[in-house]
mmCIF file of C-alpha atoms and ligand atoms in Angstrom:
data_model
loop_
_atom_site.group_PDB
_atom_site.id
_atom_site.type_symbol
_atom_site.label_atom_id
_atom_site.label_comp_id
_atom_site.label_asym_id
_atom_site.label_seq_id
_atom_site.Cartn_x
_atom_site.Cartn_y
_atom_site.Cartn_z
ATOM 1 C CA MET A 1 105.960 98.478 53.458
ATOM 2 C CA THR A 2 107.363 95.869 55.823
ATOM 3 C CA ASP A 3 106.711 92.250 54.851
ATOM 4 C CA SER A 4 104.100 90.937 57.276
ATOM 5 C CA SER A 5 103.622 87.529 55.625
ATOM 6 C CA ARG A 6 105.488 85.668 58.373
ATOM 7 C CA LEU A 7 103.440 87.104 61.197
ATOM 8 C CA ARG A 8 100.913 84.809 62.810
ATOM 9 C CA TYR A 9 98.545 87.709 63.350
ATOM 10 C CA LYS A 10 98.457 90.441 60.726
ATOM 11 C CA ARG A 11 95.703 92.564 62.207
ATOM 12 C CA VAL A 12 95.149 92.713 65.943
ATOM 13 C CA VAL A 13 93.043 94.471 68.517
ATOM 14 C CA LEU A 14 95.174 95.256 71.547
ATOM 15 C CA LYS A 15 93.095 95.786 74.674
ATOM 16 C CA LEU A 16 94.904 97.962 77.214
ATOM 17 C CA SER A 17 93.215 98.531 80.548
ATOM 18 C CA GLY A 18 93.318 102.041 81.956
ATOM 19 C CA GLU A 19 95.480 100.677 84.763
ATOM 20 C CA SER A 20 98.158 99.684 82.271
ATOM 21 C CA LEU A 21 98.807 103.402 81.689
ATOM 22 C CA ALA A 22 98.961 104.168 85.396
ATOM 23 C CA ASP A 23 101.742 103.895 87.923
ATOM 24 C CA SER A 24 101.805 101.041 90.451
ATOM 25 C CA GLY A 25 98.867 102.524 92.394
ATOM 26 C CA GLY A 26 96.659 101.984 89.346
ATOM 27 C CA ARG A 27 95.490 105.611 89.194
ATOM 28 C CA GLY A 28 96.263 108.492 86.864
ATOM 29 C CA ILE A 29 98.499 108.427 83.807
ATOM 30 C CA SER A 30 102.211 107.705 84.071
ATOM 31 C CA GLY A 31 104.568 108.966 81.357
ATOM 32 C CA GLN A 32 106.966 106.148 82.143
ATOM 33 C CA GLU A 33 104.356 103.394 81.782
ATOM 34 C CA MET A 34 102.969 104.924 78.608
ATOM 35 C CA SER A 35 106.322 105.215 76.970
ATOM 36 C CA ALA A 36 107.191 101.594 77.872
ATOM 37 C CA ILE A 37 103.974 100.399 76.190
ATOM 38 C CA ALA A 38 104.430 102.757 73.237
ATOM 39 C CA LYS A 39 107.931 101.321 72.705
ATOM 40 C CA GLN A 40 106.514 97.787 72.518
ATOM 41 C CA ILE A 41 103.736 98.887 70.160
ATOM 42 C CA LYS A 42 106.280 100.565 67.908
ATOM 43 C CA GLN A 43 108.281 97.341 67.748
ATOM 44 C CA ALA A 44 105.149 95.334 66.886
ATOM 45 C CA HIS A 45 104.069 97.853 64.262
ATOM 46 C CA ALA A 46 107.520 97.799 62.648
ATOM 47 C CA SER A 47 107.002 94.096 61.914
ATOM 48 C CA GLY A 48 104.115 95.034 59.610
ATOM 49 C CA CYS A 49 101.255 94.160 61.956
ATOM 50 C CA GLN A 50 98.141 96.327 61.749
ATOM 51 C CA ILE A 51 97.221 97.480 65.248
ATOM 52 C CA ALA A 52 93.956 98.778 66.670
ATOM 53 C CA ILE A 53 94.144 99.686 70.347
ATOM 54 C CA VAL A 54 91.122 99.738 72.638
ATOM 55 C CA VAL A 55 91.935 101.668 75.794
ATOM 56 C CA GLY A 56 90.017 101.285 79.064
ATOM 57 C CA GLY A 57 89.367 103.938 81.672
ATOM 58 C CA GLY A 58 89.688 102.157 85.001
ATOM 59 C CA ASN A 59 92.652 104.301 86.112
ATOM 60 C CA ILE A 60 90.238 107.240 86.171
ATOM 61 C CA LEU A 61 86.711 105.926 86.608
ATOM 62 C CA ARG A 62 84.659 102.760 86.157
ATOM 63 C CA GLY A 63 80.946 103.357 85.907
ATOM 64 C CA ALA A 64 79.745 100.483 88.068
ATOM 65 C CA GLN A 65 82.200 101.225 90.892
ATOM 66 C CA PHE A 66 81.606 104.956 90.817
ATOM 67 C CA SER A 67 77.821 104.727 90.936
ATOM 68 C CA GLY A 68 78.127 102.232 93.789
ATOM 69 C CA SER A 69 80.056 104.757 95.859
ATOM 70 C CA ASN A 70 78.236 107.905 94.807
ATOM 71 C CA ALA A 71 74.464 107.812 95.188
ATOM 72 C CA LEU A 72 73.981 111.231 93.562
ATOM 73 C CA VAL A 73 75.143 110.013 90.164
ATOM 74 C CA GLN A 74 72.921 107.600 88.273
ATOM 75 C CA GLU A 75 74.570 104.430 87.040
ATOM 76 C CA ALA A 76 74.058 105.255 83.348
ATOM 77 C CA THR A 77 75.651 108.682 83.899
ATOM 78 C CA ALA A 78 78.607 107.049 85.634
ATOM 79 C CA HIS A 79 79.128 104.783 82.614
ATOM 80 C CA TYR A 80 79.209 107.811 80.329
ATOM 81 C CA MET A 81 81.804 109.299 82.667
ATOM 82 C CA GLY A 82 83.777 106.072 82.288
ATOM 83 C CA MET A 83 83.603 106.388 78.506
ATOM 84 C CA LEU A 84 85.008 109.913 78.771
ATOM 85 C CA ALA A 85 87.840 108.503 80.894
ATOM 86 C CA THR A 86 88.756 106.211 77.999
ATOM 87 C CA VAL A 87 88.914 109.255 75.717
ATOM 88 C CA ILE A 88 91.342 110.971 78.102
ATOM 89 C CA ASN A 89 93.567 107.877 78.077
ATOM 90 C CA SER A 90 93.315 107.520 74.293
ATOM 91 C CA LEU A 91 94.513 111.077 73.733
ATOM 92 C CA ALA A 92 97.452 110.506 76.065
ATOM 93 C CA MET A 93 98.296 107.244 74.278
ATOM 94 C CA GLN A 94 98.119 108.990 70.923
ATOM 95 C CA ASP A 95 100.732 111.541 71.939
ATOM 96 C CA ALA A 96 102.947 108.852 73.461
ATOM 97 C CA LEU A 97 102.878 106.906 70.171
ATOM 98 C CA GLU A 98 103.335 109.960 67.984
ATOM 99 C CA ALA A 99 106.307 111.052 70.090
ATOM 100 C CA MET A 100 107.889 107.836 68.799
ATOM 101 C CA GLY A 101 107.211 108.777 65.199
ATOM 102 C CA LEU A 102 104.131 106.611 64.653
ATOM 103 C CA ALA A 103 101.100 107.787 62.679
ATOM 104 C CA THR A 104 97.891 107.383 64.665
ATOM 105 C CA ARG A 105 94.230 108.262 64.691
ATOM 106 C CA VAL A 106 91.924 108.375 67.697
ATOM 107 C CA MET A 107 88.447 107.214 66.712
ATOM 108 C CA SER A 108 85.676 107.741 69.228
ATOM 109 C CA ALA A 109 82.416 105.815 69.503
ATOM 110 C CA VAL A 110 80.856 109.025 70.847
ATOM 111 C CA PRO A 111 81.124 111.826 68.288
ATOM 112 C CA MET A 112 83.389 114.637 69.529
ATOM 113 C CA ASP A 113 84.744 116.109 66.360
ATOM 114 C CA LYS A 114 86.973 118.730 67.970
ATOM 115 C CA ILE A 115 89.239 116.073 69.414
ATOM 116 C CA ALA A 116 88.791 112.774 67.579
ATOM 117 C CA GLU A 117 87.324 111.201 64.483
ATOM 118 C CA THR A 118 84.087 109.341 64.931
ATOM 119 C CA PHE A 119 84.485 105.575 64.580
ATOM 120 C CA ILE A 120 83.451 104.500 61.097
ATOM 121 C CA ARG A 121 84.286 100.896 60.345
ATOM 122 C CA ARG A 122 85.441 101.353 56.762
ATOM 123 C CA ARG A 123 87.524 104.382 57.661
ATOM 124 C CA ALA A 124 89.130 102.462 60.531
ATOM 125 C CA ILE A 125 90.160 99.691 58.130
ATOM 126 C CA ARG A 126 91.496 102.268 55.689
ATOM 127 C CA HIS A 127 93.708 103.790 58.393
ATOM 128 C CA LEU A 128 95.053 100.349 59.240
ATOM 129 C CA THR A 129 95.892 99.489 55.648
ATOM 130 C CA LYS A 130 97.735 102.807 55.379
ATOM 131 C CA GLY A 131 99.900 101.805 58.326
ATOM 132 C CA ARG A 132 98.282 104.038 60.929
ATOM 133 C CA ILE A 133 97.667 102.788 64.434
ATOM 134 C CA ILE A 134 94.084 103.411 65.468
ATOM 135 C CA ILE A 135 93.133 104.083 69.053
ATOM 136 C CA LEU A 136 89.487 103.320 69.692
ATOM 137 C CA ALA A 137 88.028 105.531 72.393
ATOM 138 C CA ALA A 138 84.708 105.667 74.293
ATOM 139 C CA GLY A 139 84.179 101.916 74.131
ATOM 140 C CA MET A 140 80.991 101.094 72.287
ATOM 141 C CA GLY A 141 79.371 104.435 73.080
ATOM 142 C CA ASN A 142 76.716 102.634 75.166
ATOM 143 C CA PRO A 143 76.510 102.473 78.965
ATOM 144 C CA PHE A 144 76.491 99.248 81.032
ATOM 145 C CA VAL A 145 79.257 97.539 79.103
ATOM 146 C CA THR A 146 83.031 97.646 79.396
ATOM 147 C CA THR A 147 85.890 98.168 77.001
ATOM 148 C CA ASP A 148 86.453 94.387 76.935
ATOM 149 C CA THR A 149 83.198 94.100 75.030
ATOM 150 C CA ALA A 150 84.278 96.989 72.804
ATOM 151 C CA ALA A 151 87.558 95.186 72.028
ATOM 152 C CA ALA A 152 85.692 92.023 70.993
ATOM 153 C CA GLN A 153 83.085 93.911 68.999
ATOM 154 C CA ARG A 154 85.638 96.045 67.140
ATOM 155 C CA ALA A 155 87.765 92.954 66.453
ATOM 156 C CA LEU A 156 84.797 91.428 64.637
ATOM 157 C CA GLU A 157 84.029 94.629 62.776
ATOM 158 C CA ILE A 158 87.544 95.175 61.461
ATOM 159 C CA ASP A 159 88.131 91.463 60.899
ATOM 160 C CA ALA A 160 91.049 91.239 63.319
ATOM 161 C CA ASP A 161 92.876 87.910 63.668
ATOM 162 C CA VAL A 162 93.025 88.029 67.462
ATOM 163 C CA VAL A 163 92.214 90.062 70.550
ATOM 164 C CA LEU A 164 95.384 90.647 72.547
ATOM 165 C CA LYS A 165 94.389 91.245 76.145
ATOM 166 C CA ALA A 166 97.276 92.890 77.985
ATOM 167 C CA THR A 167 97.410 92.159 81.728
ATOM 168 C CA ARG A 168 99.946 92.462 84.542
ATOM 169 C CA VAL A 169 100.084 88.695 85.076
ATOM 170 C CA ASP A 170 101.379 85.994 82.739
ATOM 171 C CA GLY A 171 98.013 84.802 81.455
ATOM 172 C CA VAL A 172 94.899 83.099 82.803
ATOM 173 C CA TYR A 173 95.277 81.271 86.114
ATOM 174 C CA SER A 174 93.039 78.832 87.957
ATOM 175 C CA ASP A 175 92.791 81.467 90.727
ATOM 176 C CA ASP A 176 94.036 85.001 91.384
ATOM 177 C CA PRO A 177 97.850 84.583 91.294
ATOM 178 C CA GLU A 178 98.337 87.786 93.279
ATOM 179 C CA LYS A 179 96.411 86.197 96.185
ATOM 180 C CA ASN A 180 96.925 82.439 95.753
ATOM 181 C CA PRO A 181 100.556 81.269 95.256
ATOM 182 C CA HIS A 182 99.263 77.829 94.149
ATOM 183 C CA ALA A 183 97.228 79.208 91.243
ATOM 184 C CA VAL A 184 98.033 77.323 88.001
ATOM 185 C CA LEU A 185 98.754 79.141 84.734
ATOM 186 C CA TYR A 186 96.943 77.740 81.675
ATOM 187 C CA ASP A 187 98.755 77.600 78.296
ATOM 188 C CA SER A 188 95.523 77.324 76.381
ATOM 189 C CA LEU A 189 91.808 77.138 77.057
ATOM 190 C CA SER A 190 88.608 76.779 75.099
ATOM 191 C CA PHE A 191 85.903 79.406 75.423
ATOM 192 C CA GLN A 192 83.826 76.641 76.971
ATOM 193 C CA ASP A 193 86.484 76.139 79.699
ATOM 194 C CA VAL A 194 86.503 79.851 80.458
ATOM 195 C CA THR A 195 82.766 79.829 80.999
ATOM 196 C CA SER A 196 82.472 76.512 82.839
ATOM 197 C CA LYS A 197 85.425 77.217 85.167
ATOM 198 C CA GLN A 198 84.152 80.790 85.658
ATOM 199 C CA LEU A 199 87.609 82.166 84.869
ATOM 200 C CA ARG A 200 87.908 85.924 84.945
ATOM 201 C CA VAL A 201 89.424 86.702 81.568
ATOM 202 C CA MET A 202 87.242 89.340 79.978
ATOM 203 C CA ASP A 203 83.608 90.137 80.614
ATOM 204 C CA ALA A 204 81.007 87.563 79.594
ATOM 205 C CA THR A 205 79.764 89.521 76.564
ATOM 206 C CA ALA A 206 83.275 89.763 75.146
ATOM 207 C CA ILE A 207 83.820 86.019 75.607
ATOM 208 C CA ALA A 208 80.454 85.207 74.015
ATOM 209 C CA LEU A 209 81.173 87.406 70.975
ATOM 210 C CA CYS A 210 84.609 85.896 70.399
ATOM 211 C CA GLN A 211 83.288 82.376 70.933
ATOM 212 C CA GLU A 212 80.419 82.799 68.517
ATOM 213 C CA HIS A 213 82.644 84.197 65.777
ATOM 214 C CA GLY A 214 85.773 82.131 66.464
ATOM 215 C CA THR A 215 88.054 85.083 67.193
ATOM 216 C CA PRO A 216 90.836 83.900 69.523
ATOM 217 C CA ILE A 217 91.934 85.837 72.600
ATOM 218 C CA LEU A 218 95.526 85.882 73.816
ATOM 219 C CA VAL A 219 95.963 86.974 77.425
ATOM 220 C CA PHE A 220 99.549 87.968 78.150
ATOM 221 C CA ASN A 221 101.784 90.017 80.445
ATOM 222 C CA PHE A 222 102.500 93.353 78.793
ATOM 223 C CA LYS A 223 104.980 94.211 81.545
ATOM 224 C CA LYS A 224 107.467 91.789 80.013
ATOM 225 C CA ASP A 225 109.442 93.694 77.426
ATOM 226 C CA GLY A 226 108.901 92.391 73.891
ATOM 227 C CA SER A 227 105.737 90.481 74.814
ATOM 228 C CA ILE A 228 103.554 92.204 72.192
ATOM 229 C CA ILE A 229 105.863 91.351 69.287
ATOM 230 C CA ARG A 230 106.210 87.791 70.592
ATOM 231 C CA ALA A 231 102.445 87.485 70.778
ATOM 232 C CA ILE A 232 101.893 88.602 67.187
ATOM 233 C CA ASN A 233 104.676 86.323 65.986
ATOM 234 C CA GLY A 234 102.767 83.394 67.461
ATOM 235 C CA GLU A 235 105.463 82.566 70.028
ATOM 236 C CA THR A 236 104.366 80.836 73.213
ATOM 237 C CA VAL A 237 103.317 83.664 75.420
ATOM 238 C CA GLY A 238 100.450 83.886 77.885
ATOM 239 C CA THR A 239 97.203 81.932 77.561
ATOM 240 C CA TRP A 240 95.595 81.284 74.208
ATOM 241 C CA ILE A 241 91.799 80.953 74.176
ATOM 242 C CA GLY A 242 90.008 79.557 71.158
ATOM 243 C CA ARG A 243 87.212 77.220 70.115
ATOM 244 C CA GLU A 244 89.378 74.268 71.136
ATOM 245 C CA SER A 245 92.039 74.340 73.836
HETATM 246 N N1 LIG B 301 82.116 102.099 79.433
HETATM 247 C C1 LIG B 301 80.815 102.099 78.949
HETATM 248 N N2 LIG B 301 80.594 101.649 77.686
HETATM 249 C C2 LIG B 301 81.580 101.148 76.905
HETATM 250 C C3 LIG B 301 82.891 101.105 77.415
HETATM 251 C C4 LIG B 301 83.130 101.589 78.682
HETATM 252 O O1 LIG B 301 79.887 102.517 79.631
HETATM 253 O O2 LIG B 301 81.315 100.749 75.778
HETATM 254 C C5 LIG B 301 82.371 102.666 80.757
HETATM 255 C C6 LIG B 301 82.138 101.672 81.893
HETATM 256 O O3 LIG B 301 81.585 102.355 82.985
HETATM 257 C C7 LIG B 301 83.545 101.209 82.217
HETATM 258 C C8 LIG B 301 84.344 102.482 82.009
HETATM 259 O O4 LIG B 301 83.725 103.068 80.850
HETATM 260 O O5 LIG B 301 83.673 100.735 83.539
HETATM 261 C C9 LIG B 301 85.819 102.322 81.779
HETATM 262 O O6 LIG B 301 86.083 101.183 80.956
HETATM 263 P P1 LIG B 301 86.643 99.792 81.537
HETATM 264 O O7 LIG B 301 86.066 99.517 82.890
HETATM 265 O O8 LIG B 301 86.435 98.773 80.493
HETATM 266 O O9 LIG B 301 88.191 100.131 81.689
HETATM 267 P P2 LIG B 301 89.409 99.172 82.107
HETATM 268 O O10 LIG B 301 88.942 98.288 83.222
HETATM 269 O O11 LIG B 301 89.773 98.377 80.908
HETATM 270 O O12 LIG B 301 90.479 100.123 82.485
#
């Protein structure tokens, strides 16, 4: 086994949005994007870090948006559809990682035993200690929440050191950097700052869970090659959010 004693974070939850698997239009699944992420995950895993990935589904369907645009489908149903979208992405991610020689397991919050294991906390930890990457699908298995909440919740359950929130920008800004060129990038923030400044980092439930249990969140740009390994090494990357800024 690789020596992981020098890593800042030895067990992480990596939250990948559905859009991170898509091409620039944000829809569908792009082989090129997936293999670029898989390459970074392989590099991080080789350092000895235990990695649990929570994959979103926004490249296919988000429950709240879909029900807003389609009156025939009830909102709860649309959220279940969103959960299924995360399963589709998780299966794709599994093959992308295994094509690179990594051992993985997809664990679903919604039992579907023909295609994935059901999430069982102790089994998830066992996979991690055996060096397998786990891909957590179907969020929490409950409607009306997002995979951000699932990432925070699973981080607590598996006793992860940090939630790594992969985004397409360099971290948390004072405003949307894609719309406001004067937006300021924060190096670090407290959970309190995130709430009081109404910064859009992760959904409010995810922030509240991490705040209550003291699990830090690192928001970083996964598009920069090597950013995942730098994040787990504790190098300055992105915006760190903790109990104190
Ligand atoms: N979802 C849900 N329960 C969960 C996780 C996800 O109902 O525990 C649904 C919800 O509709 C959400 C969709 O699945 O919008 C896709 O997840 P998310 O929006 O978090 O994906 P991302 O924005 O990260 O791609």
